[in-house]
Short mmCIF file of C-alpha atoms in Angstrom, two decimals:
data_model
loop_
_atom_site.label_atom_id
_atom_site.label_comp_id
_atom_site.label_asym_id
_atom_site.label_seq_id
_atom_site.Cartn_x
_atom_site.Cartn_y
_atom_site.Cartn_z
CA UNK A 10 7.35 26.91 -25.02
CA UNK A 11 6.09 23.77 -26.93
CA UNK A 12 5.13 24.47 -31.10
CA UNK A 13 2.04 24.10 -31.63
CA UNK A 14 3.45 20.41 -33.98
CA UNK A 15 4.34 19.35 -30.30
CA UNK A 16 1.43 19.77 -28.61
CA UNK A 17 -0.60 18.01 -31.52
CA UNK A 18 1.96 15.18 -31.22
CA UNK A 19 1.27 14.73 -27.37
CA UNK A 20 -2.09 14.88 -27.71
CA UNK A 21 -2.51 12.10 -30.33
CA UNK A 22 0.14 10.23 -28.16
CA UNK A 23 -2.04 10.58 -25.25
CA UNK A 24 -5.25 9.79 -27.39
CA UNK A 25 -3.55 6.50 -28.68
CA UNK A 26 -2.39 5.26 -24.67
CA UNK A 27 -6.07 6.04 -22.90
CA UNK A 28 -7.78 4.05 -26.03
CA UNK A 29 -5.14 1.27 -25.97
CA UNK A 30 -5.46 1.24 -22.22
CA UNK A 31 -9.25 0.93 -22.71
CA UNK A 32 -8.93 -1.81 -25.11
CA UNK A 33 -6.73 -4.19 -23.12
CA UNK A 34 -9.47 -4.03 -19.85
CA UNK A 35 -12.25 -4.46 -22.27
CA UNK A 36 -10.16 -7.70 -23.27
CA UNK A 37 -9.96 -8.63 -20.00
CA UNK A 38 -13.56 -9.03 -19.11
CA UNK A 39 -13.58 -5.84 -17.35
CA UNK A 40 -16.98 -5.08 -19.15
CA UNK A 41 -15.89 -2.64 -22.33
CA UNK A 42 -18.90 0.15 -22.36
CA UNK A 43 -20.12 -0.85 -19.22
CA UNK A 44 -20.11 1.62 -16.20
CA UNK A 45 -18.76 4.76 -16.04
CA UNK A 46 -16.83 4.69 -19.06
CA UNK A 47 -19.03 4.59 -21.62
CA UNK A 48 -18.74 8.71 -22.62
CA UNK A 49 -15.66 8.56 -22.70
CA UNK A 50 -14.59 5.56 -24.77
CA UNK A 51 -17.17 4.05 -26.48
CA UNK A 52 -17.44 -0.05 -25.78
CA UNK A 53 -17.86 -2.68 -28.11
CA UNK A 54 -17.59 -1.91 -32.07
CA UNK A 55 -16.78 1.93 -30.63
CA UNK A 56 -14.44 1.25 -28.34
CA UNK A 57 -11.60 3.08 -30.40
CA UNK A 58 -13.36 5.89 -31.74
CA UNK A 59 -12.14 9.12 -30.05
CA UNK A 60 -14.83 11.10 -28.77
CA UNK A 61 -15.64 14.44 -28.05
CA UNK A 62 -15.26 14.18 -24.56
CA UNK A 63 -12.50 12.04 -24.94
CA UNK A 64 -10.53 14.94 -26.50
CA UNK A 65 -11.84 17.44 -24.29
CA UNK A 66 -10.16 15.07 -20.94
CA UNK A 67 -6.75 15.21 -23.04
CA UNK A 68 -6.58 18.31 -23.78
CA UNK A 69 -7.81 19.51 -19.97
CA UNK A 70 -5.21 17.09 -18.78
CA UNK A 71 -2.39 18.41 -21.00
CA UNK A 72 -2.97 21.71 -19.89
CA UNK A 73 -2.21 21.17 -16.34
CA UNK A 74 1.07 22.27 -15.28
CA UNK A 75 3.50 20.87 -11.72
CA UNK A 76 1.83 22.84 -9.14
CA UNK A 77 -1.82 21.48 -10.43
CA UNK A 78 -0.28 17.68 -10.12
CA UNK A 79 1.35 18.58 -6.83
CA UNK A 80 -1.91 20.09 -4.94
CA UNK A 81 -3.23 16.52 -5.59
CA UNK A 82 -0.10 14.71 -5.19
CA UNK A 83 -1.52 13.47 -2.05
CA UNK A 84 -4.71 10.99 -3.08
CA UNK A 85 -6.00 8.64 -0.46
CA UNK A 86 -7.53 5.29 -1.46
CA UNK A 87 -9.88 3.28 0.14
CA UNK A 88 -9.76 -1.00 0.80
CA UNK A 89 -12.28 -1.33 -2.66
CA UNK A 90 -10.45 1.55 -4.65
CA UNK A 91 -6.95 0.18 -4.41
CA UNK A 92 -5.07 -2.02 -7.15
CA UNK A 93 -4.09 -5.68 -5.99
CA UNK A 94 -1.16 -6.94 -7.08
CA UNK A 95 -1.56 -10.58 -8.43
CA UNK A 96 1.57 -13.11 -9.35
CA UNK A 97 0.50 -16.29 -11.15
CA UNK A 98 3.71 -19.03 -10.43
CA UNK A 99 2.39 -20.88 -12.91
CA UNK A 100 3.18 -18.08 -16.03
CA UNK A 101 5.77 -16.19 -13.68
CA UNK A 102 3.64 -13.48 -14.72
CA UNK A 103 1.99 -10.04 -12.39
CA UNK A 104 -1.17 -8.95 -12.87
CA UNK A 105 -2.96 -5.70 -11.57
CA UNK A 106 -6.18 -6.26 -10.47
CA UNK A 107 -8.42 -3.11 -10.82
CA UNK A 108 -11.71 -2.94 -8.40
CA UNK A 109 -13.69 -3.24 -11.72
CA UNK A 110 -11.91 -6.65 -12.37
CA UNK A 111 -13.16 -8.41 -9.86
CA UNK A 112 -15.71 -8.28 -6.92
CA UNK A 113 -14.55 -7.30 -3.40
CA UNK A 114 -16.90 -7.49 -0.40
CA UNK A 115 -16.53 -7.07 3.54
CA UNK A 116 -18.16 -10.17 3.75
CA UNK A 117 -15.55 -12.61 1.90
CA UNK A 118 -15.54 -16.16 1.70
CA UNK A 119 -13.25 -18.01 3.64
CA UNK A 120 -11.13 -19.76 0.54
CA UNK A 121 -10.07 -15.83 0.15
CA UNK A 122 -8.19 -15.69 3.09
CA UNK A 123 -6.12 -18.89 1.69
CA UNK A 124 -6.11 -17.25 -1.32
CA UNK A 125 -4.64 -14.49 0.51
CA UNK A 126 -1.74 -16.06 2.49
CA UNK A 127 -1.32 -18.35 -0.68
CA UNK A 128 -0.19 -14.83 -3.11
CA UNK A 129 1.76 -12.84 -0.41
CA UNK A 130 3.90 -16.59 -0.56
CA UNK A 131 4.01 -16.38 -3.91
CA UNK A 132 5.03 -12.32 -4.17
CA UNK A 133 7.62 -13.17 -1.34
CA UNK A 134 9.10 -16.65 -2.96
CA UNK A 135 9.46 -15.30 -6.79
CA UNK A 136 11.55 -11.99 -5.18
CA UNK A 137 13.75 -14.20 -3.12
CA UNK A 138 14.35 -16.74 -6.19
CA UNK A 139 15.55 -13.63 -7.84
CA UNK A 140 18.69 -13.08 -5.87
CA UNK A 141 22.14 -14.44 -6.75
CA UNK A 142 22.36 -16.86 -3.50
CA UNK A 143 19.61 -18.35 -4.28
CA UNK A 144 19.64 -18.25 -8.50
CA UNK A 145 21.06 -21.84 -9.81
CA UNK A 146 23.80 -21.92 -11.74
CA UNK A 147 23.82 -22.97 -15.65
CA UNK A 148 27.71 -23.60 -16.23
CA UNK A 149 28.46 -26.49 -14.03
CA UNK A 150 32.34 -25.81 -14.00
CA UNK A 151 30.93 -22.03 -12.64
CA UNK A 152 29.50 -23.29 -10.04
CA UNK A 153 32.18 -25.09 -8.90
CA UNK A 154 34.54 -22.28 -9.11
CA UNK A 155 31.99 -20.29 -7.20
CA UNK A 156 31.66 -22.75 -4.33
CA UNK A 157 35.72 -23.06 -3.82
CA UNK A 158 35.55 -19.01 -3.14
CA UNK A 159 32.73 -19.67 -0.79
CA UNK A 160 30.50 -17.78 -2.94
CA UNK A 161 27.95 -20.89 -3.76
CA UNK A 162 24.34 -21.14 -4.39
CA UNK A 163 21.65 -22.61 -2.05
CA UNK A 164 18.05 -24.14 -3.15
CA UNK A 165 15.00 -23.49 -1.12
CA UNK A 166 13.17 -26.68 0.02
CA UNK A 167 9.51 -27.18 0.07
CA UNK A 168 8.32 -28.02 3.47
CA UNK A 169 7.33 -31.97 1.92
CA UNK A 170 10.71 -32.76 0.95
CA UNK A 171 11.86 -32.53 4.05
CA UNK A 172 10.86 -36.15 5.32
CA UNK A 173 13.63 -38.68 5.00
CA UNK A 174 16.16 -36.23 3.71
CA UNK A 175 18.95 -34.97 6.36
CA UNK A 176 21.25 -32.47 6.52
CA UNK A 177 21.05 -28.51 6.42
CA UNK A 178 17.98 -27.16 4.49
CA UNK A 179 16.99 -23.70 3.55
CA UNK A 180 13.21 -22.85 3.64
CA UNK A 181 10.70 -20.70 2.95
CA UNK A 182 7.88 -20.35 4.40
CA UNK A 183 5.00 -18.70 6.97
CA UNK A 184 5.34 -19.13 10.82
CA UNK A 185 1.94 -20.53 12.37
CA UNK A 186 1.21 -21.67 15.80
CA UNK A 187 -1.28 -24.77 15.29
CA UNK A 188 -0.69 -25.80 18.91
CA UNK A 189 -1.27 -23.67 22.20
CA UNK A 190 2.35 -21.97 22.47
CA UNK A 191 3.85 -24.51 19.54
CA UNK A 192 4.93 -22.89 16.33
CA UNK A 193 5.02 -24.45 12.68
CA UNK A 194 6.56 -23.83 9.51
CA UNK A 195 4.01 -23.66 6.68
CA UNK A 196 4.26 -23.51 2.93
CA UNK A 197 2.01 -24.21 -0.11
CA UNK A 198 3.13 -27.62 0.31
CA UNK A 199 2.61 -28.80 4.07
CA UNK A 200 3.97 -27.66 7.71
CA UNK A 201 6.17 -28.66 10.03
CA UNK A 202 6.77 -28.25 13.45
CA UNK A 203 9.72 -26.02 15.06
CA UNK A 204 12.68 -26.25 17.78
CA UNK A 205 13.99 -22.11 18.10
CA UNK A 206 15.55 -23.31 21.23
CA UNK A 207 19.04 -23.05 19.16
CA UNK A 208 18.13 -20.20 16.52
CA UNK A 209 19.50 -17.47 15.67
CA UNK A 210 17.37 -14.45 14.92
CA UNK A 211 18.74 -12.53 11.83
CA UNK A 212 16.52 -9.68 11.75
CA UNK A 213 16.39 -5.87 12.90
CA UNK A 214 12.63 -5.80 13.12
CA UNK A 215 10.23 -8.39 14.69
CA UNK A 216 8.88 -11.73 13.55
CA UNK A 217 5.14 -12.45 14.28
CA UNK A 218 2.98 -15.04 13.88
CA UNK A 219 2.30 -15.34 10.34
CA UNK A 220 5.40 -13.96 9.30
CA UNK A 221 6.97 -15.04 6.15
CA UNK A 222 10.98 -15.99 7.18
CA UNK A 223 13.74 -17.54 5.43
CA UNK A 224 14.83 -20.75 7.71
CA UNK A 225 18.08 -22.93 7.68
CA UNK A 226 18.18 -25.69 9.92
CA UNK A 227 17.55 -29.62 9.35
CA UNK A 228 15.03 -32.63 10.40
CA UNK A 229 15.61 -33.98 13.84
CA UNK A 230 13.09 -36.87 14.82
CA UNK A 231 10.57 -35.30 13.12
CA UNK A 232 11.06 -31.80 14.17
CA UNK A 233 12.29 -28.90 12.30
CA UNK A 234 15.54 -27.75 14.16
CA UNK A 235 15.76 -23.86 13.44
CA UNK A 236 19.49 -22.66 13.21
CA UNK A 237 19.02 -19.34 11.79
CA UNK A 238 15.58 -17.25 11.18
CA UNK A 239 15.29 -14.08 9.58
CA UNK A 240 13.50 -12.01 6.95
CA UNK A 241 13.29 -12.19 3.43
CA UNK A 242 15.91 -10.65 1.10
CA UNK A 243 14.22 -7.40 0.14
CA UNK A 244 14.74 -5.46 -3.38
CA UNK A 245 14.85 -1.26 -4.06
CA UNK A 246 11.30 -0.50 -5.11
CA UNK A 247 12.85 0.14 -8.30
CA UNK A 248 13.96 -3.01 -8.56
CA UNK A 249 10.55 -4.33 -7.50
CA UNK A 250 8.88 -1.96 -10.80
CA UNK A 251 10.84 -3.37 -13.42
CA UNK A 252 10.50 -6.65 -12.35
CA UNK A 253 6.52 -6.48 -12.23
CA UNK A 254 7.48 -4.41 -15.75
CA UNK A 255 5.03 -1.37 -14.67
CA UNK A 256 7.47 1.08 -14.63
CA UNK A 257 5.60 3.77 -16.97
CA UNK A 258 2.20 2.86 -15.41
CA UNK A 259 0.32 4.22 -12.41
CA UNK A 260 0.25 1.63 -10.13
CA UNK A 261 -2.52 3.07 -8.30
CA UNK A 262 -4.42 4.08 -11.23
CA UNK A 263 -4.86 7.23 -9.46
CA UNK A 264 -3.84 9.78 -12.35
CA UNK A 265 -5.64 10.56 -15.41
CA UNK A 266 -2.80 10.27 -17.76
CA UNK A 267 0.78 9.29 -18.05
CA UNK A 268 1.66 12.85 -18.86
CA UNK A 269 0.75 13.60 -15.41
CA UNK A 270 2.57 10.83 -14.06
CA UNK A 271 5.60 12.25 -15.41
CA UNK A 272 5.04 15.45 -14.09
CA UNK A 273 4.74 13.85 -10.28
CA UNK A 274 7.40 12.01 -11.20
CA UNK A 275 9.36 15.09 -11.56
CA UNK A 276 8.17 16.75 -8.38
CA UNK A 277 8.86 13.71 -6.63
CA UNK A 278 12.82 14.19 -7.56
CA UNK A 279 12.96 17.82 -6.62
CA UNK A 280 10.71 17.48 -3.51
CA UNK A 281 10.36 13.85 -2.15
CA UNK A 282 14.06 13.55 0.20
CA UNK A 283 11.82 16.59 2.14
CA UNK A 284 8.53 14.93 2.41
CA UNK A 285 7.19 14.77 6.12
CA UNK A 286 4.16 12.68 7.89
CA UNK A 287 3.45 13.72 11.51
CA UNK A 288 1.13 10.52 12.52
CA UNK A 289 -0.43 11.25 15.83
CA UNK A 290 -2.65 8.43 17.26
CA UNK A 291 -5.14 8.75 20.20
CA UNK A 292 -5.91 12.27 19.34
CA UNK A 293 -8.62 12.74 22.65
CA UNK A 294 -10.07 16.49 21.38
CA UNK A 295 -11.98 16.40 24.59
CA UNK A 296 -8.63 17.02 26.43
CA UNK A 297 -7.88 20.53 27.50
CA UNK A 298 -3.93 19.43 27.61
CA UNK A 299 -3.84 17.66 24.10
CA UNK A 300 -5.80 20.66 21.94
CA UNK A 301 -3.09 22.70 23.76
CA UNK A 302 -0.54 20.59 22.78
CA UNK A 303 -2.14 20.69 19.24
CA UNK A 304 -2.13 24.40 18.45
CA UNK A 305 1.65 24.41 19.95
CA UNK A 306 2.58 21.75 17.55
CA UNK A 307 1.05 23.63 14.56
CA UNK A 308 2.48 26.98 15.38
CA UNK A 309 6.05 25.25 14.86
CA UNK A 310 5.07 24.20 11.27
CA UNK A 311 3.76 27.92 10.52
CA UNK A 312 6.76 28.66 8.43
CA UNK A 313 7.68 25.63 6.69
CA UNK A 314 7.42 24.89 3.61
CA UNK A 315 6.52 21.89 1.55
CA UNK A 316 4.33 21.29 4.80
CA UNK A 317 4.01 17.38 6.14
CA UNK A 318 1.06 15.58 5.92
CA UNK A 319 -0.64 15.73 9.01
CA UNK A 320 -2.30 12.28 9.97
CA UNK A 321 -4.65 12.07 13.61
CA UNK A 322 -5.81 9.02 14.61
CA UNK A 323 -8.82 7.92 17.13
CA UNK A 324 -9.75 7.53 19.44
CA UNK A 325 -11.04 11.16 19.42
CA UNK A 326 -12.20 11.07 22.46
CA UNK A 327 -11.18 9.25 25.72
CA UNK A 328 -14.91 8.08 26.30
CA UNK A 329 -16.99 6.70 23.59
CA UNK A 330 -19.74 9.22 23.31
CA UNK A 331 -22.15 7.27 21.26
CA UNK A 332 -24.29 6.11 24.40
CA UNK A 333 -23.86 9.90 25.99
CA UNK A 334 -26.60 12.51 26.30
CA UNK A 335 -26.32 14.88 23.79
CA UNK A 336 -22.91 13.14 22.12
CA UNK A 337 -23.41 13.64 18.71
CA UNK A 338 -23.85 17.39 19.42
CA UNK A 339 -20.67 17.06 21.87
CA UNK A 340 -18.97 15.26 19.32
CA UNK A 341 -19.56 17.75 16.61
CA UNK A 342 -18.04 20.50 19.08
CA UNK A 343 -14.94 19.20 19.38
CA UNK A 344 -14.30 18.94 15.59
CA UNK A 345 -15.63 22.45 15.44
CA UNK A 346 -12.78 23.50 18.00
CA UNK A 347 -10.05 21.73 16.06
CA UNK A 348 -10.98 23.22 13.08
CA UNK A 349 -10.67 26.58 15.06
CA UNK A 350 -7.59 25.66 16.39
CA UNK A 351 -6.16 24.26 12.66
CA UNK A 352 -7.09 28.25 11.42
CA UNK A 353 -5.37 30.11 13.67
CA UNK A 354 -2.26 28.92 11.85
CA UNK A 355 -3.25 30.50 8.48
CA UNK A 356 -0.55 28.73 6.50
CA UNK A 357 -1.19 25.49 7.98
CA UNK A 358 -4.69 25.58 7.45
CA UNK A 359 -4.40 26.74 3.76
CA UNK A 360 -1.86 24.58 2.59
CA UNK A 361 -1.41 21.44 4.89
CA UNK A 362 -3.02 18.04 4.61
CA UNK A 363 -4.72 16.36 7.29
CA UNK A 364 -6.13 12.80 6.99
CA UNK A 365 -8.53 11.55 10.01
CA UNK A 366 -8.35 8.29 10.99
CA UNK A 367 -11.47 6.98 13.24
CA UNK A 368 -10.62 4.96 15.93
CA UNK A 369 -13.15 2.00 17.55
CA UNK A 370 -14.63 4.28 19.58
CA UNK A 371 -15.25 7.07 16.93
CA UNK A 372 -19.07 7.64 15.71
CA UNK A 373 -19.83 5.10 12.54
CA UNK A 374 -20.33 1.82 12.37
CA UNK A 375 -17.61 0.08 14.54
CA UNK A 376 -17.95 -2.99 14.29
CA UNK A 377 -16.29 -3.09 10.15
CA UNK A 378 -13.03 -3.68 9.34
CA UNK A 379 -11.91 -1.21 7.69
CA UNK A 380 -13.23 1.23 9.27
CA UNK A 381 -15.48 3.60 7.35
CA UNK A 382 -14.72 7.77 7.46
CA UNK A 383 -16.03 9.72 10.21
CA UNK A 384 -19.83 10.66 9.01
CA UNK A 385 -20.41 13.88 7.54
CA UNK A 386 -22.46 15.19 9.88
CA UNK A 387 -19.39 15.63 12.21
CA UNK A 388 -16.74 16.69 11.06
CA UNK A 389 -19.41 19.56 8.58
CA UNK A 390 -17.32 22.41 10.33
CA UNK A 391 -13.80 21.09 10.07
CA UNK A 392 -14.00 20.05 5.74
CA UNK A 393 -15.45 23.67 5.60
CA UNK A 394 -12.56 25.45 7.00
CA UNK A 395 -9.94 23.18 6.35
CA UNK A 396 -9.47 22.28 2.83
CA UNK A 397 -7.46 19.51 2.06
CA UNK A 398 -8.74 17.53 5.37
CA UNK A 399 -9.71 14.14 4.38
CA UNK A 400 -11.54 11.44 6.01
#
């Protein structure tokens, strides 16, 4: 048991980090006292006086012990809710953006979509520049010495410098197809078109359109001839942390303190090698075959424990039901059954966590990307049995 010298000690500590944390978003524009923080930490001249409620959160959050932090372990956050990381090249510096930092819309202009390609480049380009084969060596006379063991470095080449300079390049950049069944390499700095009639694909996974790749090849008549292709390097996500330096922080800002954070942290070592998701997708409930299928499926997770997370994805029925007679009320039925068949597996229903995801066809407005939850209305009789189902 903690002295009572300890607890006093991690409550001040906790004090200090939420007004600290307070004072660098005020300095960041994010509107100090404006919102729904203003109870809690006072803005402007206030901003570091410790409130009553203020100490009240602390001490309600300090009191909360592993299994509290683990029944909310799971948090879902929507499109607007979610941090973005930013990475300026300029400063070689990451930023978080919080939703309250800047203003997000389904209707976005279109220089945010350039903006959009333009940072995943940048997020992709600094981690590769990172690894040894491509880090530049500052002893000369190492460098030579490395290359006679074959162990050399290599520079990436901007897309521009390519024009008048021959010989094998290495690149970075995003594959494009500006021409009806012609693809292009593109970077921040131009584009150029591609031969793969000779590459070599160095990749388990696929490469798309608007894939990010790491190329070697070199300028033939104006044409990019593609040796190899394959996918960036990639880094350990705890690599990734302490190179964005947020190792201590909740990335997204989805606990109320970093006490908490440890504890998850914690429960994430003893429990995380067994974590589980069973995604289904196309879950029709107006099929007599799959809400058999369903209830068999549950009944084999009766007696495990940690449970998985349970994720069912539309369409959730295999006719849309919107123009239908009587489909909301239809619609609403099947839920209901689900819900009936989720409870017949006690354990399941108590303790597991289902997430809905609404397909095109699902009731809402279909025609937004992302896709907002299933309406209330719906799914009344599921949330009421089930209580960790999320929409």
């Amino acid at each position: 048991a903690q002295s009572s010298q300890d607890v006093l000690v991690a409550i001040l500590d906790e004090i200090k980090e939420r007004l600290m944390s307070s004072d660098r978003a005020g300095g960041r524009g994010a509107g100090a006292g404006g919102g729904g923080g203003g109870d809690r930490i006072g803005g402007g001249s206030q901003q570091l006086v410790v409130t009553k409620s203020l100490l009240a959160d602390v001490v309600a959050d300090l009191s909360r012990d592993g299994g509290d932090v683990t029944d909310e372990a799971l948090q879902l956050l929507d499109a607007f809710r979610t941090p973005r990381l930013a990475y300026d090249s300029m400063r070689k510096q990451f930023t978080l953006m919080m939703d309250r930092m800047e203003k997000r819309s389904l209707y976005a202009e279109a220089i945010r979509k350039v903006e959009m390609f333009a940072q995943r480049y940048a997020l992709v380009q600094q981690r590769i520049l990172k690894q040894d084969l491509f880090r530049p060596k500052l002893v000369a006379a190492g460098k030579s010495s490395s290359s006679k063991q074959g162990g050399g470095t290599h520079t990436l080449t901007p897309v521009e410098s390519l024009l008048g300079r021959s010989g094998v390049k290495f690149l970075l950049g995003m594959v494009v197809q500006v021409e009806e069944g012609r693809y292009y390499l593109e970077d921040h700095t131009a584009q150029v078109p591609m031969d793969l009639s000779q590459a070599s694909v160095l990749t388990d996974g696929f490469i798309t359109e608007n894939s990010i790749v790491l190329v070697e090849g070199e300028m033939m008549d104006g044409v990019l001839l593609v040796h190899r292709m394959g996918s960036p390097i990639i880094e350990t996500r705890q690599d990734a942390l302490d190179t964005i330096g947020l190792q201590n922080s909740d990335i997204f800002n989805s606990m109320s303190s970093l006490s908490e954070l440890e504890k998850l942290k914690e429960q994430e070592i003893e429990h995380g090698e067994e974590g589980m998701f069973v995604i289904l997708s196309d879950v029709h409930l107006d099929n007599p075959i799959v809400m058999e299928k369903l209830d068999t499926l549950l009944e084999g997770f009766q007696d495990m424990t940690p449970l998985p997370v349970f994720i069912f994805m539309g369409n959730f029925t295999s006719m849309p039901l919107s123009a239908a007679r009587d489909g909301t009320k239809i619609m609403t039925g099947y839920f209901e059954e689900l819900a009936n068949i989720i409870c017949k597996h006690r354990h399941v229903a108590d303790e597991g966590r289902f997430v809905f995801v609404p397909g095109p066809n699902d009731p809402g407005m279909a025609a937004i990307m992302p896709r907002p939850p299933i309406p209330n209305y719906f799914t009344g009789a599921l949330r009421t049995k089930v209580p960790h189902a999320v929409f």
